[in-house]
Coordinates of C-alpha atoms in Angstrom, one line a residue:
A24 CA -6.4 7.5 17.2
G25 CA -4.4 9.2 14.6
K26 CA -3.4 6.2 12.4
T27 CA -4.4 7.8 9.1
T28 CA -2.8 11.1 10.1
L29 CA 0.5 9.2 10.7
L30 CA 0.4 7.7 7.2
R31 CA -0.4 11.1 5.7
C32 CA 2.6 12.6 7.5
L33 CA 4.9 9.8 6.3
S34 CA 3.7 10.3 2.7
R35 CA 4.0 14.1 3.2
A36 CA 0.4 14.6 2.2
T37 CA 0.3 16.4 5.6
T38 CA 3.1 18.3 7.3
V39 CA 3.5 17.8 11.0
S40 CA 2.6 20.7 13.2
A41 CA 5.0 19.8 16.0
G42 CA 8.0 17.6 16.3
S43 CA 9.3 16.0 13.1
A44 CA 8.7 13.1 10.7
R45 CA 11.8 11.6 9.1
F46 CA 12.4 9.2 6.2
G47 CA 15.8 7.8 6.9
E48 CA 17.9 10.9 7.7
T49 CA 15.5 13.3 5.8
D50 CA 13.2 15.6 7.6
L51 CA 10.1 15.4 5.5
A52 CA 9.0 19.0 6.4
S53 CA 12.0 20.3 4.5
L54 CA 11.0 18.7 1.2
S55 CA 9.6 20.7 -1.7
G56 CA 9.6 20.6 -5.5
R57 CA 11.6 17.9 -7.1
R58 CA 12.7 16.4 -3.8
L59 CA 9.1 16.1 -2.6
R60 CA 8.0 14.5 -5.8
G61 CA 10.9 12.0 -5.5
H62 CA 9.8 11.1 -2.0
R63 CA 6.2 10.5 -3.1
R64 CA 7.5 8.3 -5.9
R65 CA 9.3 6.2 -3.2
V66 CA 6.1 5.8 -1.1
G67 CA 3.3 3.6 -2.3
M68 CA -0.2 4.2 -0.8
I69 CA -3.0 1.6 -0.6
Y70 CA -6.5 2.6 0.6
Q71 CA -9.7 1.0 1.7
Q72 CA -11.2 1.9 -1.7
F73 CA -9.2 0.2 -4.5
N74 CA -8.7 3.3 -6.6
L75 CA -8.8 1.3 -9.8
V76 CA -10.3 2.1 -13.2
E77 CA -12.9 -0.6 -13.4
R78 CA -13.3 -0.6 -17.2
L79 CA -9.5 -1.2 -17.7
S80 CA -7.9 -4.6 -17.8
V81 CA -6.1 -5.8 -14.7
L82 CA -2.8 -5.3 -16.5
G83 CA -3.9 -1.8 -17.6
N84 CA -4.5 -0.8 -14.0
V85 CA -1.1 -2.1 -12.9
L86 CA 0.6 -0.2 -15.7
V87 CA -0.8 3.0 -14.2
G88 CA 1.8 2.5 -11.5
R89 CA 4.5 3.0 -14.1
L90 CA 3.4 6.5 -15.1
R91 CA 5.7 8.2 -12.7
H92 CA 8.7 6.6 -14.4
L93 CA 7.7 7.9 -17.8
R94 CA 9.0 11.3 -19.0
G95 CA 7.5 14.0 -21.3
A96 CA 5.8 12.7 -24.4
A97 CA 6.1 9.1 -23.2
R98 CA 3.2 9.8 -20.9
W99 CA 0.9 9.8 -23.9
V100 CA 1.0 6.1 -23.7
V101 CA -1.7 6.3 -21.1
L102 CA -4.1 7.3 -24.0
T103 CA -3.0 4.5 -26.3
G104 CA -2.1 1.8 -23.8
R105 CA 1.2 1.3 -25.7
F106 CA 3.5 1.0 -22.7
P107 CA 7.1 0.0 -23.4
L108 CA 7.9 -3.8 -23.2
H109 CA 10.0 -3.1 -20.1
D110 CA 7.1 -1.6 -18.2
R111 CA 4.8 -4.5 -19.3
E112 CA 7.3 -7.0 -18.0
I113 CA 7.5 -5.2 -14.6
A114 CA 3.7 -5.1 -14.4
L115 CA 3.3 -8.8 -15.1
R116 CA 6.0 -9.6 -12.4
C117 CA 4.0 -7.5 -10.0
L118 CA 0.8 -9.4 -10.8
D119 CA 2.7 -12.7 -10.3
H120 CA 3.7 -11.4 -6.8
V121 CA 0.0 -11.1 -5.8
G122 CA -1.0 -14.3 -7.6
L123 CA -3.1 -12.7 -10.4
V124 CA -0.9 -13.0 -13.5
E125 CA -3.5 -15.3 -15.1
R126 CA -6.1 -12.5 -14.8
A127 CA -3.9 -9.9 -16.6
W128 CA -6.3 -9.4 -19.6
Q129 CA -9.6 -9.6 -17.6
R130 CA -11.7 -6.5 -17.0
T131 CA -11.1 -5.2 -13.4
D132 CA -14.8 -4.8 -12.6
T133 CA -15.3 -8.6 -13.0
L134 CA -13.0 -9.4 -10.1
S135 CA -14.0 -9.9 -6.4
G136 CA -13.2 -7.2 -3.8
G137 CA -10.3 -9.1 -2.5
E138 CA -8.9 -9.6 -6.0
Q139 CA -9.3 -5.9 -6.8
Q140 CA -7.3 -5.0 -3.6
R141 CA -4.6 -7.4 -4.7
V142 CA -4.5 -5.6 -8.1
A143 CA -4.2 -2.3 -6.2
I144 CA -1.2 -3.8 -4.4
A145 CA 0.4 -4.9 -7.7
K146 CA -0.1 -1.4 -9.1
I147 CA 1.8 0.1 -6.1
L148 CA 4.5 -2.5 -6.6
A149 CA 4.9 -1.4 -10.2
Q150 CA 5.6 2.0 -8.9
E151 CA 8.8 0.5 -7.3
P152 CA 8.5 2.1 -3.9
T153 CA 10.8 1.6 -1.0
V154 CA 7.9 1.6 1.5
I155 CA 4.2 0.8 1.2
L156 CA 1.6 2.6 3.4
A157 CA -1.7 0.7 3.6
D158 CA -4.6 2.5 5.2
E159 CA -7.1 0.0 6.5
P160 CA -6.6 -2.2 3.4
V161 CA -9.0 -4.9 4.6
A162 CA -11.7 -2.8 6.1
S163 CA -14.2 -3.3 3.2
L164 CA -13.5 -7.0 2.8
D165 CA -15.0 -10.1 4.3
L166 CA -12.9 -12.3 6.6
S167 CA -11.6 -14.7 3.9
N168 CA -10.6 -12.0 1.4
G169 CA -9.2 -9.9 4.3
R170 CA -6.8 -12.7 5.3
L171 CA -5.8 -13.3 1.6
V172 CA -4.9 -9.6 1.3
M173 CA -2.9 -9.6 4.5
Q174 CA -1.1 -12.8 3.4
T175 CA -0.3 -11.0 0.1
L176 CA 1.1 -7.9 1.9
R177 CA 3.2 -10.2 4.2
R178 CA 4.5 -12.2 1.2
V179 CA 5.3 -9.0 -0.8
A180 CA 7.3 -7.6 2.2
S181 CA 9.2 -10.9 2.6
E182 CA 10.0 -11.4 -1.1
T183 CA 10.8 -7.8 -2.1
G184 CA 12.2 -6.4 1.1
I185 CA 9.8 -3.5 0.9
T186 CA 8.7 -2.2 4.3
V187 CA 4.9 -2.3 4.7
I188 CA 3.1 -0.1 7.3
A189 CA -0.6 -1.0 7.6
T190 CA -3.2 0.6 9.8
L191 CA -5.6 -2.0 11.2
H192 CA -8.5 -2.3 13.7
H193 CA -8.2 -6.1 13.7
V194 CA -6.0 -7.3 16.5
D195 CA -5.9 -10.9 15.1
Y196 CA -4.6 -9.6 11.8
A197 CA -1.9 -7.6 13.5
R198 CA -0.9 -10.6 15.6
S199 CA -0.8 -13.0 12.7
Y200 CA 1.0 -10.9 10.0
A201 CA 3.0 -8.2 11.6
D202 CA 6.7 -8.2 12.7
R203 CA 6.1 -5.1 14.8
I204 CA 2.9 -3.5 16.2
L205 CA 2.4 0.1 17.2
G206 CA -0.7 0.9 19.3
F207 CA -2.1 4.4 19.2
K208 CA -4.6 6.0 21.5
A209 CA -5.8 9.6 21.2
G210 CA -2.9 10.4 19.0
R211 CA -0.3 8.9 21.3
L212 CA 1.9 5.8 21.0
V213 CA 0.9 3.5 23.9
F214 CA 2.4 0.2 22.6
D215 CA 5.4 -0.6 20.5
G216 CA 6.6 -4.2 20.3
P217 CA 6.4 -7.6 18.7
P218 CA 3.1 -9.5 18.3
A219 CA 4.0 -11.7 21.3
G220 CA 4.1 -8.7 23.5
L221 CA 0.5 -7.6 22.6
T222 CA -0.9 -9.1 25.8
D223 CA -4.5 -8.6 27.1
A224 CA -3.1 -5.8 29.3
A225 CA -1.6 -4.1 26.3
I226 CA -4.8 -4.5 24.3
F227 CA -6.8 -2.9 27.1
E228 CA -4.4 0.0 27.2
V229 CA -4.9 0.6 23.5
F230 CA -8.7 0.0 23.2
G231 CA -10.0 0.3 26.7
E232 CA -11.5 -3.2 26.3
L233 CA -10.6 -6.8 25.4
F234 CA -11.3 -8.6 22.1

């Protein structure tokens, strides 16, 4: 449908081949060098796979999200784990946002899949983005953990004011947690509206079948 391609265009991992992709008033195709790095620092990306270092502690993984804020020699902290107190405080607040602050010193590979995805969300929050792009964030999770992750993303958006754009196949998740739903079919936008507007007719237009 083009959902992942859309997210890649918004993060500027891909440049559009026609038309334009804009972040505020900025045409993303015009970015390069320092301006492109600055844009990518403002955009947090969450994937199906958690992209965590399993042997690190939960806190250690979240602190990885602070690396882009470090300069020069300060980046050597990744080898020693001696992040500044300020960064540790930010990381702990991010873990509190996702309900895992009590697991801060636990090895990441001892967590469930849903908990690991919430750690991934906390890591992105530590990056201090202005928008979070989540590419099928619940695709590899069971129903219970999937709902918990969607609740977490919804709470993060409400509490921090960060815009969250998530690609989903689950109609029920979209209806339950989104403020606005975009439906894509063969690379084209065929629905744009609130959850209440996602009628059976609209679902059929997007999927060609009812759920």
